[in-house]
Coordinates of C-alpha atoms and ligand atoms in Angstrom, one line a residue:
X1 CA 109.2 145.0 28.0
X2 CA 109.4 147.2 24.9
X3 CA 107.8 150.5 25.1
X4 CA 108.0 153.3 22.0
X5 CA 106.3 156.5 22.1
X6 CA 105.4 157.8 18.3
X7 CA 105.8 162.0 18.1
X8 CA 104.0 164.6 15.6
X9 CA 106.1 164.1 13.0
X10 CA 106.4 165.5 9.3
X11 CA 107.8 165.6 6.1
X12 CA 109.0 161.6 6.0
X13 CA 110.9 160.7 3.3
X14 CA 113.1 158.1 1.9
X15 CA 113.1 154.6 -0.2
X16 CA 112.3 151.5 2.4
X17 CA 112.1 147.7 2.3
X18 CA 109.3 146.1 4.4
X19 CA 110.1 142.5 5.3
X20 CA 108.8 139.5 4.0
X21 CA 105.0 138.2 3.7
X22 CA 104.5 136.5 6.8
X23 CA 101.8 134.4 5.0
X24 CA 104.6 133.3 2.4
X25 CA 107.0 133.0 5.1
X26 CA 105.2 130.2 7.2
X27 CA 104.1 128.6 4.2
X28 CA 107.5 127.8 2.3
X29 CA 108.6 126.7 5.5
X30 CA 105.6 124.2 6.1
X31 CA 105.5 123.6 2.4
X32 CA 109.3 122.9 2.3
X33 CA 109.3 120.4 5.2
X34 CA 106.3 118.5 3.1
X35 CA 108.3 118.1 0.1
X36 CA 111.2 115.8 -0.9
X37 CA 114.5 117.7 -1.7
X38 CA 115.6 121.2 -0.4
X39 CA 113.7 124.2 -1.1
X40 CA 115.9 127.4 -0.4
X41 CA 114.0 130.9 0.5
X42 CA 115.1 134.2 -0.4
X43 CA 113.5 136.7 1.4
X44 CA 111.9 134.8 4.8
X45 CA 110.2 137.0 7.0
X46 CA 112.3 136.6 10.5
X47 CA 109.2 137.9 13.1
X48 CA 108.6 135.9 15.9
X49 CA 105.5 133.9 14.5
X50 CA 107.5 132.3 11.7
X51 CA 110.4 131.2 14.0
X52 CA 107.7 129.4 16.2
X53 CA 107.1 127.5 13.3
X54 CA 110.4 126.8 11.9
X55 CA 110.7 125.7 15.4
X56 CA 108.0 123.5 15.1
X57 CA 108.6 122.3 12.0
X58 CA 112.2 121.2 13.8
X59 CA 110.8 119.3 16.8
X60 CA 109.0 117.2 13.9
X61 CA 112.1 116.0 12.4
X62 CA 112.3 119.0 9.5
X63 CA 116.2 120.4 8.8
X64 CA 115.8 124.2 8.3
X65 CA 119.2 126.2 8.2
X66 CA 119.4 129.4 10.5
X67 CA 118.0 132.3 8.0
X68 CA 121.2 134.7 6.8
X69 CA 121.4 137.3 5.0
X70 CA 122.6 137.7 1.6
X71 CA 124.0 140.7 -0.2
X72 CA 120.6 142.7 -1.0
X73 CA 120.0 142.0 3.0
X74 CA 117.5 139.2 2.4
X75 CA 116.9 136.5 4.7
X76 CA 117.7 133.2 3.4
X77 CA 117.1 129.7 4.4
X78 CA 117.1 125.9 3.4
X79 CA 114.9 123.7 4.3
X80 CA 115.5 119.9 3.7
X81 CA 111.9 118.0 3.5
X82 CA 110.8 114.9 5.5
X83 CA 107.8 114.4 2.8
X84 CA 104.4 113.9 3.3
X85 CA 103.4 111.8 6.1
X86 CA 106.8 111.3 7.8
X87 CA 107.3 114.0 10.2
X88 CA 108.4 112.5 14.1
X89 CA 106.4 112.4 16.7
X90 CA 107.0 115.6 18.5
X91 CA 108.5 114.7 22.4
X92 CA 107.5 117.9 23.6
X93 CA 104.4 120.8 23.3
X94 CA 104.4 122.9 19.9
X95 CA 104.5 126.1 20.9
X96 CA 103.1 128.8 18.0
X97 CA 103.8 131.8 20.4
X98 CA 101.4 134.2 18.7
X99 CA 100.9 132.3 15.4
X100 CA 97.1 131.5 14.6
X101 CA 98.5 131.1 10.7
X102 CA 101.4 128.8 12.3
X103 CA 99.0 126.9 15.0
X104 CA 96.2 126.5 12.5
X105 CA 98.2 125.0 9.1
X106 CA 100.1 122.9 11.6
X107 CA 97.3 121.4 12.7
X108 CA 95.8 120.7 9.6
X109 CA 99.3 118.9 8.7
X110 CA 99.3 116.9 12.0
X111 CA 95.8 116.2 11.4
X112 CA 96.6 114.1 8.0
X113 CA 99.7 112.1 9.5
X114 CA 99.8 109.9 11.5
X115 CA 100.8 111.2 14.5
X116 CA 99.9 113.1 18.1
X117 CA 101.1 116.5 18.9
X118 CA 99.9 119.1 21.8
X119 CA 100.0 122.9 20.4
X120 CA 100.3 125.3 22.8
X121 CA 100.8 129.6 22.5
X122 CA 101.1 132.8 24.7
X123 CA 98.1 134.2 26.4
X124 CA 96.2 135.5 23.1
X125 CA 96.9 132.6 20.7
X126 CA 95.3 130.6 23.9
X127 CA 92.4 132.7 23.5
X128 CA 91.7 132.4 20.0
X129 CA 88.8 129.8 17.8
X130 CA 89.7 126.6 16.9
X131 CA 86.6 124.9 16.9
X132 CA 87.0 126.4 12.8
X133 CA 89.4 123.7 11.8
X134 CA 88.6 121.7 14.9
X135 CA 85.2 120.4 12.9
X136 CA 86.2 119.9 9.4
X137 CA 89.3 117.7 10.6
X138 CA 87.4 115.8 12.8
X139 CA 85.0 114.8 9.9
X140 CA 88.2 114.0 8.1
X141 CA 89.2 111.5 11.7
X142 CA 91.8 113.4 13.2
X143 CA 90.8 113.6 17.0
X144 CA 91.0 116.7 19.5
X145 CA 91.1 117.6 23.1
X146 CA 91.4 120.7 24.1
X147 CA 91.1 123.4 26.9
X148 CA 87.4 124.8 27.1
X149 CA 86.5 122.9 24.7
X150 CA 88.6 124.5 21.7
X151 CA 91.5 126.5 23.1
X152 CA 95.1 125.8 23.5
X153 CA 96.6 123.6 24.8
X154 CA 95.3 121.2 22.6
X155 CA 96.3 117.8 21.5
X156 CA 95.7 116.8 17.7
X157 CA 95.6 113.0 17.0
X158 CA 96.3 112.3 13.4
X159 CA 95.1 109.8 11.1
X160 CA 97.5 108.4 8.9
X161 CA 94.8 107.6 5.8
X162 CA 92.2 110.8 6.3
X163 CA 89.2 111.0 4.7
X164 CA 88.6 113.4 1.7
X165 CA 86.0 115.7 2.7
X166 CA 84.1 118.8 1.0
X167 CA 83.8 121.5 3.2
X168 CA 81.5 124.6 3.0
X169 CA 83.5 126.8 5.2
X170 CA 81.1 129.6 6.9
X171 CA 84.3 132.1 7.1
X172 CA 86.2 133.3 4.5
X173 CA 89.5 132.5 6.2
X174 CA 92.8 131.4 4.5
X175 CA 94.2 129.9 7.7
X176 CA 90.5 127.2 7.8
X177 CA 90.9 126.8 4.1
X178 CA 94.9 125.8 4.5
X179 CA 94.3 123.5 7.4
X180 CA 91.5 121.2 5.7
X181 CA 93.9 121.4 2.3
X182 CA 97.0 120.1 3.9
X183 CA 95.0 117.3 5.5
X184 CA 93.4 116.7 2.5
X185 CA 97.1 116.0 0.6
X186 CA 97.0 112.5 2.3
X187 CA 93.5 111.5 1.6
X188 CA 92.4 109.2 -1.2
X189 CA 90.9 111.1 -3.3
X190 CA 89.4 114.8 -3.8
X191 CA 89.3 117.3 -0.5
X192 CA 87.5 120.2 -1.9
X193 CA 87.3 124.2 0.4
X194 CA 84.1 126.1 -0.4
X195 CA 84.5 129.8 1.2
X196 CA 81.7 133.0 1.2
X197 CA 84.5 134.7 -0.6
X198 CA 87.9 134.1 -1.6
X199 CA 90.6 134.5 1.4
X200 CA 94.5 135.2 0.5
X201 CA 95.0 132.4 -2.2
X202 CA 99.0 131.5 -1.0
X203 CA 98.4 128.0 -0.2
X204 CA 96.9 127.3 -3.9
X205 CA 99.7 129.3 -5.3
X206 CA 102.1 127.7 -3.4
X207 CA 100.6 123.8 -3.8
X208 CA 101.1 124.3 -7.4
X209 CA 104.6 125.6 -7.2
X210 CA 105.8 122.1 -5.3
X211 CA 103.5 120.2 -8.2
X212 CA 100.4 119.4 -6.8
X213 CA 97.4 120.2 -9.1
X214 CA 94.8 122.2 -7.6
X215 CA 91.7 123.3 -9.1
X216 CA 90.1 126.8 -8.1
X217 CA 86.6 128.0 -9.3
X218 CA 84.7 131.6 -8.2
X219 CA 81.2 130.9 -8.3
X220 CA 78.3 133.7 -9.3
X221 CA 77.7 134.7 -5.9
X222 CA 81.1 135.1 -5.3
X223 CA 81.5 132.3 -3.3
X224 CA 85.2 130.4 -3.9
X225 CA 86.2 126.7 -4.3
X226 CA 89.3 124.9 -4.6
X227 CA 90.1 121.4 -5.0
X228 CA 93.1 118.9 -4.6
X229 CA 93.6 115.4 -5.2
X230 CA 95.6 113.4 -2.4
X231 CA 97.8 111.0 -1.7
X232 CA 99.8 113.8 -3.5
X233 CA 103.6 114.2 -3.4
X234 CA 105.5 117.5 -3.1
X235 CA 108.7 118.5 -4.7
X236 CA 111.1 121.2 -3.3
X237 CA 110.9 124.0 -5.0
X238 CA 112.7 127.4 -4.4
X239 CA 110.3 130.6 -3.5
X240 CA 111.1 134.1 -3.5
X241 CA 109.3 136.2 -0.8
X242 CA 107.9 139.5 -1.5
X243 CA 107.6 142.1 1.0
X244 CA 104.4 142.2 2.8
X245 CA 101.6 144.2 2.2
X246 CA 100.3 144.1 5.4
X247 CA 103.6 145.8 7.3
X248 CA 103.7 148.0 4.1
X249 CA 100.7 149.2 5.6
X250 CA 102.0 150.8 8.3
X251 CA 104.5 153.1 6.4
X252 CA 101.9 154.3 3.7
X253 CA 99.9 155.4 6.4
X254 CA 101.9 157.5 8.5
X255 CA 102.8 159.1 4.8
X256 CA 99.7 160.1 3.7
X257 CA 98.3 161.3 7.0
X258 CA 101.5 163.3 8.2
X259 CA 102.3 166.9 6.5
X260 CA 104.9 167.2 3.5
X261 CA 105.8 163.2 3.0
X262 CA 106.9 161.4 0.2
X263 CA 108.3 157.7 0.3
X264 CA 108.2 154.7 -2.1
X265 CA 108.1 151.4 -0.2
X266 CA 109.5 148.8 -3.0
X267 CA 108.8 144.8 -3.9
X268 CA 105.4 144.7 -2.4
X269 CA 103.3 142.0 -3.2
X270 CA 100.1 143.4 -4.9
X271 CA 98.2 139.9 -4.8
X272 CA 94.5 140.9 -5.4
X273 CA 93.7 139.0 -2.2
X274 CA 96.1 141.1 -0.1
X275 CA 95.6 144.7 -2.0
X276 CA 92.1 145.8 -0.4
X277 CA 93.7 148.4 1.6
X278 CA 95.5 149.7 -0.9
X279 CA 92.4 150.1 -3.2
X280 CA 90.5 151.8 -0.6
X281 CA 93.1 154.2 0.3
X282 CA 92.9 155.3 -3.2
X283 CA 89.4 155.5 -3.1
X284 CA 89.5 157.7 -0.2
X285 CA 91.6 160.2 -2.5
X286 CA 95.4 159.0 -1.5
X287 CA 97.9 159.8 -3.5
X288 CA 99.4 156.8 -4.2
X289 CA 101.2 154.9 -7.2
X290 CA 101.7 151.3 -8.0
X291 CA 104.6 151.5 -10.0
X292 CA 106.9 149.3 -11.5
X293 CA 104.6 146.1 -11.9
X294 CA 106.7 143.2 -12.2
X295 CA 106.1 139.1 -11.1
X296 CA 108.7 138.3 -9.0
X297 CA 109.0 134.5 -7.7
X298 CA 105.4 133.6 -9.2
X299 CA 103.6 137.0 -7.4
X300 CA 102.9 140.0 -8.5
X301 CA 104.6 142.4 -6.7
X302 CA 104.9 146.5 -7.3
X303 CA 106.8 150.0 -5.5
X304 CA 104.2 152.0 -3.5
X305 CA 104.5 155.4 -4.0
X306 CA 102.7 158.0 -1.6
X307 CA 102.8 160.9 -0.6
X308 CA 100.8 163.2 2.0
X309 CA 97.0 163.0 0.9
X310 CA 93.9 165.0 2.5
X311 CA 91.6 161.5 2.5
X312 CA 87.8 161.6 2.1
X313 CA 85.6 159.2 4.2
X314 CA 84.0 156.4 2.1
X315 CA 81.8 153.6 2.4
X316 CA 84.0 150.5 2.5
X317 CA 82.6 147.1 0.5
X318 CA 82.1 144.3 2.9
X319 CA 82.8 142.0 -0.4
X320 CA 86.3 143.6 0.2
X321 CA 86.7 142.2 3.7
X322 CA 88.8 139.4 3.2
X323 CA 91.5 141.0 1.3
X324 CA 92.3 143.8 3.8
X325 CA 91.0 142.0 6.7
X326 CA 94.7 142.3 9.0
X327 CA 94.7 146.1 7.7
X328 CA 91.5 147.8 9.3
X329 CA 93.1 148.4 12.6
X330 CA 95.5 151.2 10.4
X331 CA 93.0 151.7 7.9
X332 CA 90.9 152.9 11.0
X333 CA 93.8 155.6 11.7
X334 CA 94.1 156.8 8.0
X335 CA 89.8 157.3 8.5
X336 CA 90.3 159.2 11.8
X337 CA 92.5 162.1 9.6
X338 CA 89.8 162.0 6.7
X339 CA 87.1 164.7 6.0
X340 CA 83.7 162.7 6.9
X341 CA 82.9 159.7 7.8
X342 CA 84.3 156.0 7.0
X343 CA 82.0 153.3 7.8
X344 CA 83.6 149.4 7.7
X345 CA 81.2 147.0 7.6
X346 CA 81.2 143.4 7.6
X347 CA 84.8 142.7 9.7
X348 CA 83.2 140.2 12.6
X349 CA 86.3 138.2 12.0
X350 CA 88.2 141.4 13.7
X351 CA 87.0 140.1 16.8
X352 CA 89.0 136.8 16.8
X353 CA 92.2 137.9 16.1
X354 CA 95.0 138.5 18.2
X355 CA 92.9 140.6 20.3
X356 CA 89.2 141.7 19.6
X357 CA 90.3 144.4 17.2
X358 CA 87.0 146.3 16.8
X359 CA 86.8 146.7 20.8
X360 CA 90.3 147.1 21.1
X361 CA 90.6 150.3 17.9
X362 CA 87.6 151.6 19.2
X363 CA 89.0 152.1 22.7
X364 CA 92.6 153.5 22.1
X365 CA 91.5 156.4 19.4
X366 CA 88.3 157.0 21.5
X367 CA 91.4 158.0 24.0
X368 CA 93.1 159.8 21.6
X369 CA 90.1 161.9 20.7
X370 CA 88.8 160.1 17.8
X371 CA 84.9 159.8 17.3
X372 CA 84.2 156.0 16.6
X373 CA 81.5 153.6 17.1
X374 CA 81.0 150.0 16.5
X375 CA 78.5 147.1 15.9
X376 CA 79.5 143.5 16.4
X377 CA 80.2 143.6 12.9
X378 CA 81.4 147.2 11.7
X379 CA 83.2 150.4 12.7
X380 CA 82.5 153.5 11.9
X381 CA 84.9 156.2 12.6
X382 CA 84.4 160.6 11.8
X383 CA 87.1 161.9 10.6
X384 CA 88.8 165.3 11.5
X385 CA 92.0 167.1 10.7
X386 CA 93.5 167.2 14.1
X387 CA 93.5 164.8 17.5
X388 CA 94.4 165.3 20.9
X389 CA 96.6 161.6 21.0
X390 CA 98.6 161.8 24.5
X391 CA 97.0 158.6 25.3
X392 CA 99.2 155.2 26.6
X393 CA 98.2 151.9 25.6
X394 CA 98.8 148.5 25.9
X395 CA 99.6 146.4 23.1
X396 CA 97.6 143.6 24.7
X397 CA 100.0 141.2 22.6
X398 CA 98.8 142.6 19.3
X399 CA 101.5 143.7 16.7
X400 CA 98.9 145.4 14.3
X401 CA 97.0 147.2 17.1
X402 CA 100.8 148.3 18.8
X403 CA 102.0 149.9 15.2
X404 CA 98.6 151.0 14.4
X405 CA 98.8 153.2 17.4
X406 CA 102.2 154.9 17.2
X407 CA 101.3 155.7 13.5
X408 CA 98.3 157.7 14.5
X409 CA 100.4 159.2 17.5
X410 CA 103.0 160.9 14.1
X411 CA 99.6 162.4 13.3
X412 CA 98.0 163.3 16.7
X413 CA 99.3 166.9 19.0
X414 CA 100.6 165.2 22.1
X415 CA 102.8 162.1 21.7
X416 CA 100.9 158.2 21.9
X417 CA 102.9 155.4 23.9
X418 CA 102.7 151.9 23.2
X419 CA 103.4 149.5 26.2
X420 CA 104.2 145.6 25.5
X421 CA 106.0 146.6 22.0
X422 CA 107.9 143.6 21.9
X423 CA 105.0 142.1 20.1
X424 CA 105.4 143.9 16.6
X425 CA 108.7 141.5 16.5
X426 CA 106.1 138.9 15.3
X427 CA 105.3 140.2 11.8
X428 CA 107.9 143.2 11.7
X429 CA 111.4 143.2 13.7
X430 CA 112.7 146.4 12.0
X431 CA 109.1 148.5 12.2
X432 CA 110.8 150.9 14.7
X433 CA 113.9 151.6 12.7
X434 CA 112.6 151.5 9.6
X435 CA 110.1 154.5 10.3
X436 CA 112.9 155.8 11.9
X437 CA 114.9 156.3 8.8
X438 CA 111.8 158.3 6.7
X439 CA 112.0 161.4 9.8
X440 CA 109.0 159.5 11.9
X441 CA 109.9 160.3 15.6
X442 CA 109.1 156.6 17.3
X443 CA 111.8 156.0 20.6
X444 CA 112.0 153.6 22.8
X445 CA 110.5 155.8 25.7
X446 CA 111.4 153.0 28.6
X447 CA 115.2 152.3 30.1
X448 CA 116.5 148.6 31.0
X449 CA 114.9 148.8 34.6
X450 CA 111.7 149.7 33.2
X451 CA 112.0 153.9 34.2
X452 CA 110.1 156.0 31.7
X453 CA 112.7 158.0 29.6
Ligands
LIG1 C1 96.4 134.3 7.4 C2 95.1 134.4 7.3 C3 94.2 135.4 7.9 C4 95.1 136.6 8.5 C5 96.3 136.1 9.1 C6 97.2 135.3 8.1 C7 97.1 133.3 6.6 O1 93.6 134.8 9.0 O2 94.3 137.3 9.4 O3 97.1 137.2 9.6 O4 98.4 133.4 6.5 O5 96.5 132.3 6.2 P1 92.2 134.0 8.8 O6 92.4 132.8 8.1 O7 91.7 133.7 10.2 O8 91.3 135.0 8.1

């Protein structure tokens, strides 16, 4: 059991690396092992949730060397692809740990092979939706059982010749959209996503980099499609990570909210499906540059630079939802420092993530003093220039909601601890140090036998 405790801190400082898109990660893994040849990645995000699929991907016959670093630090690893439709049966459970991103594509590769496999997770990835991808790969003839109907464990049966399928998704999610595409790489014929609004596009990106053709469209009302043609064929292709802008997050809010800071976080991707929270913090009156502009491995990626901002409340866009939707947890703290108020509306996909995270924000700064409200679909939180903190949480297995916390505690007068830490491994092993080395003052506030320090 990991437990840090985040301090009033000020004046943080410095030049930092975040670690790889975890988005990018699992896909050039799951990408790589579909694919004939040997795709090597530079930069692999090393959190928990991409191991569980590299695991995975291992107990289905995939080769994938142990990431190591290279000079600049990087992770970097091979992976030697089976190609489509020949992964082994898998002897024993999957188990995606925390990974909805890792559970769901998986499934939506199991579903267009031939082959049975039973997915199972820790106690909030069995908590979690799959009904999502459960329909639109059973219309394509994969077949499901499952725990309460559509939680872990559950057992995919694959088809080995799916049926193409054109699915009106009623969520805007990247993980649904993935899941009927992969599927849809073995089908005869066109397999076409329709989404409200566009989620993170990686998977397009990403199916075009190993050859296949897919077509995208935005539609008047906003509303996204894209297409592929199956029966295609992958080809290994290397991929270049950038850093994530979701972990960036983290950093660039304990900057602008804590006295006297200044840091540049560097290589971040600035994909305009990922750079909602950054948009809004600027709206809200951050100081904060995107510098240096550059493509790097096929995405656009930039240096953040930020420094200590007093933030204004604003109304946030629902249209922007889907392109910040893992960074309203921190945006929620960077609101609770800002004059007025900042009302987030359209986030009901909050409550099906790793934990309900409009419930579970509203209830940790509501103990550090924050005013905050909530429908089933918003949040609403008053802004002020100082909080009490001195609250203790649990993490409740929830990596954005742990970091989240302990950056508002390097804001708040009396220190915040975060129980069940060990769970910000998944997207972001080196969070602690890393903040660490800008002047933030997060410990470790619990010894090897569990004492408090
Ligand atoms: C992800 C998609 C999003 C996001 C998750 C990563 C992905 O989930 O919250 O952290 O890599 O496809 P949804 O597809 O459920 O929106």
């Amino acid at each position: 059991m990991t437990q840090l405790t985040a301090t009033a801190s000020t004046a943080l400082a410095g030049k930092i690396i975040c670690p790889g898109d975890k988005s990018v990660s699992h896909r050039s893994l799951i990408f790589g092992a579909l694919a004939k040849g040997t795709t090597t990645i530079t930069g692999l995000l090393t959190g928990d949730d991409v191991l569980s699929t590299a695991a995975a991907l291992r107990q289905l016959g995939v080769t994938i060397s142990k990431p190591e670093r290279n000079a600049k630090g990087q992770f970097i690893a091979a992976v030697t692809g089976v190609g489509l439709g020949a992964f082994a049966e898998p002897a024993a459970p999957l188990d995606l740990g925390n990974s909805g991103t890792g559970a769901r594509l998986l499934m939506g590769v199991i579903a267009g092979s031939g082959i049975s496999a039973v997915f199972t997770g820790d106690a909030s990835l069995s908590k979690r939706p799959m009904q999502r991808i459960m329909t639109p790969l059973s219309q394509m003839g994969a077949e499901f059982t499952a725990r309460d109907g559509d939680k872990l464990p559950l057992t995919v049966k694959g088809t080995r010749a799916p049926l193409c399928l054109d699915w009106q998704s009623p969520h805007a999610s990247a993980q649904v959209k993935s899941a009927v595409l992969l599927a849809g790489l073995t089908a005869r014929g066109k397999t076409s996503v329709t989404e409200p609004v566009a989620s993170r596009d990686h998977t397009e990106l990403m199916l075009r980099h190993f050859g296949v053709d897919v077509e995208t469209t935005t539609h008047s009302d906003n509303s996204y499609t894209a297409s592929i043609i199956g029966e295609a064929s992958l080809t290994a292709a290397d991929i270049i990570v950038p850093s994530d802008p979701s972990s960036a997050a983290f950093p660039v809010v304990a900057a602008l909210i804590t006295k006297n800071s200044a840091i540049t976080v560097t290589g971040v991707s600035i994909n305009p499906y990922r750079f909602g929270l950054y948009q809004t913090l600027m709206d809200m009156g951050a100081d904060l540059t995107i510098s240096n502009q550059r493509i790097e491995g096929g995405e656009p990626v930039a240096d953040l630079i930020c420094k200590s901002s007093r933030l204004k409340g604003i109304n946030v866009p629902a249209s922007r939802a889907a392109s910040m939707i893992d960074e309203y947890p921190v945006l929620a703290v960077a609101a609770a420092f800002a004059d007025g108020d900042t009302h987030m509306p359209g986030i009901e996909e909050l409550r099906v993530k790793e934990t309900d995270r409009i419930a579970l924000m509203e209830q940790c700064l509501r103990k550090g003093g924050v005013e905050i409200t909530s429908t089933h679909d918003s949040m609403t939180v008053t802004g002020a220039s100082t909080h009490s903190g001195g609250m203790t949480i649990d993490a409740q297995h929830d990596h954005r909601i742990a970091m989240s916390c302990l950056i508002f505690g390097l804001a708040s007068d009396r220190p915040v601890t975060v129980s069940g830490c060990e769970t910000i491994n998944t997207s972001f092993p080196e969070f602690a140090e890393l903040m660490q080395s800008m002047g933030a003052n997060i410990k470790n506030s619990i010894s090897p036998n569990g004492d408090n320090i």
